[in-house]
Structure formats: C-alpha cells, structure tokens
mmCIF file of C-alpha atoms in Angstrom:
data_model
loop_
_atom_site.group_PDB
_atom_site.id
_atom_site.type_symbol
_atom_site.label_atom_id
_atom_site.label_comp_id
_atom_site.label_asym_id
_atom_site.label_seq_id
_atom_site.Cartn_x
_atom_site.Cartn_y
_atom_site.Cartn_z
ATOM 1 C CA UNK A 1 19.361 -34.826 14.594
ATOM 2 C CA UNK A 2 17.264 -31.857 15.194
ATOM 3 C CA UNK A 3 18.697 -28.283 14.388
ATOM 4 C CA UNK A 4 17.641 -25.387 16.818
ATOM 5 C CA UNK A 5 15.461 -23.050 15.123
ATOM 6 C CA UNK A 6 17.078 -20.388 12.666
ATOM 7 C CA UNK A 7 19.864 -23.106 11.716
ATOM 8 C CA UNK A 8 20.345 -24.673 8.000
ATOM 9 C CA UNK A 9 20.385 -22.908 5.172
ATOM 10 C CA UNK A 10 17.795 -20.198 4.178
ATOM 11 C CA UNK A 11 16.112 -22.453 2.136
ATOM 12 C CA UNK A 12 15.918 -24.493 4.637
ATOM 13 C CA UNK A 13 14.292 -22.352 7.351
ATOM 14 C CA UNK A 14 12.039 -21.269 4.738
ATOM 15 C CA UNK A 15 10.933 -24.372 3.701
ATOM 16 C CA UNK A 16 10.339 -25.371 7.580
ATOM 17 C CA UNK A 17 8.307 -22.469 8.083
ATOM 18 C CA UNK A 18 6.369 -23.081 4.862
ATOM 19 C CA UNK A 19 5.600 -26.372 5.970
ATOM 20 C CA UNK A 20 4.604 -25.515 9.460
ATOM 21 C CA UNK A 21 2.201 -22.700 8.237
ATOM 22 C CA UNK A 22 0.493 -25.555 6.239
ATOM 23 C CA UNK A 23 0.038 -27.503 9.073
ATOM 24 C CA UNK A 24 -0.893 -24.435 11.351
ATOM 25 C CA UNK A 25 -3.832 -23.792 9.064
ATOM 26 C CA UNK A 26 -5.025 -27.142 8.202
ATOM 27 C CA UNK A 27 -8.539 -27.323 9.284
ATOM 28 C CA UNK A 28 -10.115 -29.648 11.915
ATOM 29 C CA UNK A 29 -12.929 -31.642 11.213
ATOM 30 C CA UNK A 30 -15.767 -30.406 12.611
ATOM 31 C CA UNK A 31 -16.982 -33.092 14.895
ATOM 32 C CA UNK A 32 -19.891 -35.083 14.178
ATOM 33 C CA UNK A 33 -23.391 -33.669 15.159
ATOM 34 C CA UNK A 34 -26.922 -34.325 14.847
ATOM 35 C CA UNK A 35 -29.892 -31.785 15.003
ATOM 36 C CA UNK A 36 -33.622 -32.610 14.881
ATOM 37 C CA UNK A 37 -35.932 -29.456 15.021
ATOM 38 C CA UNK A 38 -39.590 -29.612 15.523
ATOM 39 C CA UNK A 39 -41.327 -29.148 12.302
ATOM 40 C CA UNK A 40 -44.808 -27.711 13.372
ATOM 41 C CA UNK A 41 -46.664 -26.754 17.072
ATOM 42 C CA UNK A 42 -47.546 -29.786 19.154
ATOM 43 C CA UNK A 43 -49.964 -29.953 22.403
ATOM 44 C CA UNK A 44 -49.055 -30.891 25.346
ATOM 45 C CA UNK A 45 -51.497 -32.401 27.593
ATOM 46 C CA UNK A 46 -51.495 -31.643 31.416
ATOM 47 C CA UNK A 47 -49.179 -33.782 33.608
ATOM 48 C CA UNK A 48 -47.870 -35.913 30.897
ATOM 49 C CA UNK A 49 -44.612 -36.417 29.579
ATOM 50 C CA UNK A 50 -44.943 -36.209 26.221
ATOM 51 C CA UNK A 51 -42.074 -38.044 24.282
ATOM 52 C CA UNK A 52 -41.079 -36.490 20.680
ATOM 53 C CA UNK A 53 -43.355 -38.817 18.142
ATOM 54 C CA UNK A 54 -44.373 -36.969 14.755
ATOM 55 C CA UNK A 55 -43.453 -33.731 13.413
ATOM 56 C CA UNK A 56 -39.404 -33.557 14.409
ATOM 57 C CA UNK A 57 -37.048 -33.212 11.243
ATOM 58 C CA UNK A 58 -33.009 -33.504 11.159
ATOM 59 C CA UNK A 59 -31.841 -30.306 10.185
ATOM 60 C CA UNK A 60 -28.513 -31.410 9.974
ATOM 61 C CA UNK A 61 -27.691 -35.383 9.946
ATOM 62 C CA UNK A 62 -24.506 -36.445 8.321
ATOM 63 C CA UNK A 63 -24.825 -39.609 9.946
ATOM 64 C CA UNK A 64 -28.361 -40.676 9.805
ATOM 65 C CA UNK A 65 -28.605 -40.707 13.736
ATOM 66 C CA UNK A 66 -31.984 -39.517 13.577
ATOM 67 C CA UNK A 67 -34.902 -42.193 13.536
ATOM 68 C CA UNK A 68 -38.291 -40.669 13.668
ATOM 69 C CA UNK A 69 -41.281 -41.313 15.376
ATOM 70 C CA UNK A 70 -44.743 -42.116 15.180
ATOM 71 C CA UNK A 71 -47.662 -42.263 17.190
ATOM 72 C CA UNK A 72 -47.148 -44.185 20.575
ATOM 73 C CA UNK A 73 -43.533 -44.594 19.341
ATOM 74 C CA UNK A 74 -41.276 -41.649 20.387
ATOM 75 C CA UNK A 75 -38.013 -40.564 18.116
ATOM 76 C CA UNK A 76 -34.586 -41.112 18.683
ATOM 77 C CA UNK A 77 -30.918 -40.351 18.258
ATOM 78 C CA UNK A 78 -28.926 -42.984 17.629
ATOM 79 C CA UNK A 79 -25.299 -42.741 19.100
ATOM 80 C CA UNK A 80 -23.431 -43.851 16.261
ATOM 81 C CA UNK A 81 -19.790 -43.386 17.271
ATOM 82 C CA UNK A 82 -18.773 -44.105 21.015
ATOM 83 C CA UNK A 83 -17.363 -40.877 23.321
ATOM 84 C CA UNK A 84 -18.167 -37.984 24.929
ATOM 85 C CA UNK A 85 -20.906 -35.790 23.792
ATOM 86 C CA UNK A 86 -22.682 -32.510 24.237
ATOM 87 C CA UNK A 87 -26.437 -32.813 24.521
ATOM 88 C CA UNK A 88 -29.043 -29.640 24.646
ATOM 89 C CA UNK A 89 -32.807 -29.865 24.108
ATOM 90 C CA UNK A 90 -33.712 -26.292 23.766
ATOM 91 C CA UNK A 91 -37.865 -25.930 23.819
ATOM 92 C CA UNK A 92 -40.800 -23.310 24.031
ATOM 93 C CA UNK A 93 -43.449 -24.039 26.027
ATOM 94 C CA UNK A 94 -46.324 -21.358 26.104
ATOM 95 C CA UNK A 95 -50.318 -21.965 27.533
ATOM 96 C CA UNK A 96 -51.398 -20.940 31.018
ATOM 97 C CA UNK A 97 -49.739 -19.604 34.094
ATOM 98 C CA UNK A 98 -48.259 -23.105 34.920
ATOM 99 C CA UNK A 99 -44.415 -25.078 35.479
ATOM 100 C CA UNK A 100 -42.843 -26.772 32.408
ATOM 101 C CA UNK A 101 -40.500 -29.155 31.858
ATOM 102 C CA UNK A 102 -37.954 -30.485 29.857
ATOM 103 C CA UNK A 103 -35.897 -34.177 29.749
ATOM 104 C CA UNK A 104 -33.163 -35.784 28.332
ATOM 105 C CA UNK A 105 -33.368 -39.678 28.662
ATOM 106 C CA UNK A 106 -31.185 -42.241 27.242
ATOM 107 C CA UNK A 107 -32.274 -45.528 26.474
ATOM 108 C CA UNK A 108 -35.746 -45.451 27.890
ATOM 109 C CA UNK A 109 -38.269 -44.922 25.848
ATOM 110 C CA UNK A 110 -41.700 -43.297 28.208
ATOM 111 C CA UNK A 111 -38.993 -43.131 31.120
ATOM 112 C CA UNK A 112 -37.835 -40.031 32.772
ATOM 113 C CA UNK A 113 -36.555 -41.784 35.501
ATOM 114 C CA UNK A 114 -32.609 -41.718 34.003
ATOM 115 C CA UNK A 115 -32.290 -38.735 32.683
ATOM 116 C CA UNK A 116 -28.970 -37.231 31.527
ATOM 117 C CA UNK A 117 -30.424 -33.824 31.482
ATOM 118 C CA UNK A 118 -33.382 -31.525 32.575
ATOM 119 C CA UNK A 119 -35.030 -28.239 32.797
ATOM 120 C CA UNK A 120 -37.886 -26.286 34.364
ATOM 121 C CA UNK A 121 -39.509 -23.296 34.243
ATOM 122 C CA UNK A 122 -42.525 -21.288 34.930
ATOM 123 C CA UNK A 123 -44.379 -20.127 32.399
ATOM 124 C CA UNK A 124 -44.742 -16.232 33.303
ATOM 125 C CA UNK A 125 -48.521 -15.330 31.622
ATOM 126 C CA UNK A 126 -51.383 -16.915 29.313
ATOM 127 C CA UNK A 127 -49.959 -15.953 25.979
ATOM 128 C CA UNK A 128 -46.848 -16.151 23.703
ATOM 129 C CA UNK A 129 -43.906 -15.369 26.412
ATOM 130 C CA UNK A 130 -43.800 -18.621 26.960
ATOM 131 C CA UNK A 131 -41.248 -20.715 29.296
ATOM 132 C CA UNK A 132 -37.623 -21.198 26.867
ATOM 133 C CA UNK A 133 -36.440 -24.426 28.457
ATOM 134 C CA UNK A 134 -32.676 -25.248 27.896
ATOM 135 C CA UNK A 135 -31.757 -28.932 29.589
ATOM 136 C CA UNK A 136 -28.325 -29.226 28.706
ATOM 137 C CA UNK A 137 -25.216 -31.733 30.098
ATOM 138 C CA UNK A 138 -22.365 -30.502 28.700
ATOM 139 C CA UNK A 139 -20.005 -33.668 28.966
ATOM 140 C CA UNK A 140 -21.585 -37.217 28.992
ATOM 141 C CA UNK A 141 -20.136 -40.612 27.953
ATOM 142 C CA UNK A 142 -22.241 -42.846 25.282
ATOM 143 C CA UNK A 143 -21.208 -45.869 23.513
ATOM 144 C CA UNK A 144 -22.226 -46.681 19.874
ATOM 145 C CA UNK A 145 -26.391 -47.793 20.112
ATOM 146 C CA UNK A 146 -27.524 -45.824 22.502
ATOM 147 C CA UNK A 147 -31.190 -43.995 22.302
ATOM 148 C CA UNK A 148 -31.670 -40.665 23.031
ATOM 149 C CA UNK A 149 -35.429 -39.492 23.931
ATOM 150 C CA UNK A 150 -36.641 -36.185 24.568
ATOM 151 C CA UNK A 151 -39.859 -34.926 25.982
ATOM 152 C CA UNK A 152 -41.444 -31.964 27.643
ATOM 153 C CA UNK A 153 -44.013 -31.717 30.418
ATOM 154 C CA UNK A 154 -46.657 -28.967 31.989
ATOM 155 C CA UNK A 155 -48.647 -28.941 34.728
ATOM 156 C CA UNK A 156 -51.287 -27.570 32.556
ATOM 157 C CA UNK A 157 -52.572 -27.934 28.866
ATOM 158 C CA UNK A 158 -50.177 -26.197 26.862
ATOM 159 C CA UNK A 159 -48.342 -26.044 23.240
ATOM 160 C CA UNK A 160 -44.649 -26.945 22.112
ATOM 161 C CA UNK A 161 -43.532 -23.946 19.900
ATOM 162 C CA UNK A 162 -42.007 -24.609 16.606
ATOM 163 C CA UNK A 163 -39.819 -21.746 17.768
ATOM 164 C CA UNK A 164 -40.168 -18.674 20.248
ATOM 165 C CA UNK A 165 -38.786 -15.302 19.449
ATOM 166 C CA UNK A 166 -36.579 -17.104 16.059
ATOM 167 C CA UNK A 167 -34.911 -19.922 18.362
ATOM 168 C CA UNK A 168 -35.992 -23.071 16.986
ATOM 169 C CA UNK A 169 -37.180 -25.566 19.437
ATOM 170 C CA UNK A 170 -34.218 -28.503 18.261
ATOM 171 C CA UNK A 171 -31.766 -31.181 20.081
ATOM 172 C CA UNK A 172 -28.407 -31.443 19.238
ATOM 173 C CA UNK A 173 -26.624 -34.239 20.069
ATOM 174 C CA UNK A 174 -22.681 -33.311 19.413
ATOM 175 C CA UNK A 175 -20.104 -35.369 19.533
ATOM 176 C CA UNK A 176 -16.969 -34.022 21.609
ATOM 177 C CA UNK A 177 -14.113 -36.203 22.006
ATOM 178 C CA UNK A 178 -13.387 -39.900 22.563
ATOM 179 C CA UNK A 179 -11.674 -39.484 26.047
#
C-alpha cells in the first residue's frame, strides 16, 4: 500500500528520495537524427530543379540513413524507424538579382510535385549576400523506407554555398516521436 510522502522511517524517506533523484536525472536518449551537409559549391542552372547528386556528406549518421548520390541519381535519406519527424533543408543560394528556391520531397526522385516542405526567396544583389533558404515542416509522419530528396531552384544561373556567413548549407532529418 502506498505511504503518503514523509511517512516510514528516515531511512526510508531517504532512500525514496535517493532513488527518485536517480531517476530525475537519468538522461534521455537523444532521438535519432541524420545530417548531410554539402561538401563543396555546386551550380545551379537557371529554371531547374536541381536534386542533391555529388558532393553532400553525413555529418552526423548513427544510422546510416544517408545514401549518396551520383550523377543523374539524386541522394537520399532513408527513414529508418517509422514516426514523426522534424525535417529542415537550410541552403545559400547567391548569383544574380533573381528568386530561389528550396524543396523537400519524399519519395520522388526529380519530383517537386509532393513536397513536404519549401522555401523561397529573393536573392537581394549580384554577390555573396545571397538568399538563406530555410524549408522546414516541423511535424510530419514517415514510415520505415521512405526517400527523402532535396533540391534547390533559381530563376537564374546561380551557386549553392557550402555555407553563408558560417551556417552550413545541411538537412536534418530528426526523428521526434512515434505518436
């Protein structure tokens, strides 16, 4: 029968507490992530969306989600563990006065058409400013298999950054919860 607290012996109430602050300070797992950063400057031809293919890297892979590309074959995360998850493909696009775009697509490789999430900007000069793209869904459902594409588009001829004022251009696909 459970005793209200402060009852039992001392000991008792000392032990309980002891045995609470262990489980108080237990740490969580962190949950299961996978990040693939671009590993060099890529071009971007006008009104094309360009699918990731060479040059991406997992920075951080625990699971071996990651497959990479090559040319005419676009990388991938593979969903390895069914639930909800947090995707954002952050990206630097800088080249001529023009509007740039960023996509999220599951499943479909050289298909925007379904995309989970998106971004656009314009890019504010010629030179290094640059439009910082950030398309981001903060919550979506994926079941073990699934492909997840990225790939960026500009109106113009244009280049990819590597990274733009020290924020790598990366995706991170993180898992969140099961329900």
């Amino acid at each position: 029968m459970p005793q209200p607290p402060g009852s039992g012996t001392l000991a008792d109430q000392i032990r309980t507490l002891e045995s609470r602050i262990d489980e108080l300070s237990r740490t969580k797992p962190t949950p299961s992530a996978c990040v693939v950063r671009l590993g060099g400057d890529a071009s971007l031809p006008a009104g094309i969306d360009t699918f990731a293919q060479t040059g991406w890297v997992a920075a951080y892979d625990p699971l071996s989600q990651f497959v990479g590309g090559s040319t005419g074959n676009p990388s991938y995360i593979l969903v390895a563990r069914a639930g909800y998850y947090r995707v954002h493909f952050h990206s630097a696009v800088t080249g001529p006065n023009a509007v740039a775009g960023a996509k999220v697509t599951p499943n479909h490789a050289g298909s925007v058409a379904n995309s989970l999430a998106t971004d656009s900007g314009q890019i504010p000069q010629q030179g290094s400013d640059g439009a910082v793209l950030d398309a981001l869904r903060s919550r979506v459902y994926l079941n073990v298999g699934d492909k997840i594409y990225w790939s960026n588009w500009c109106a113009a001829t244009a280049t990819l950054k590597t990274s733009l004022f020290g924020v790598p251009t990366e995706i991170v696909l993180q898992y969140v919860s099961s329900q």
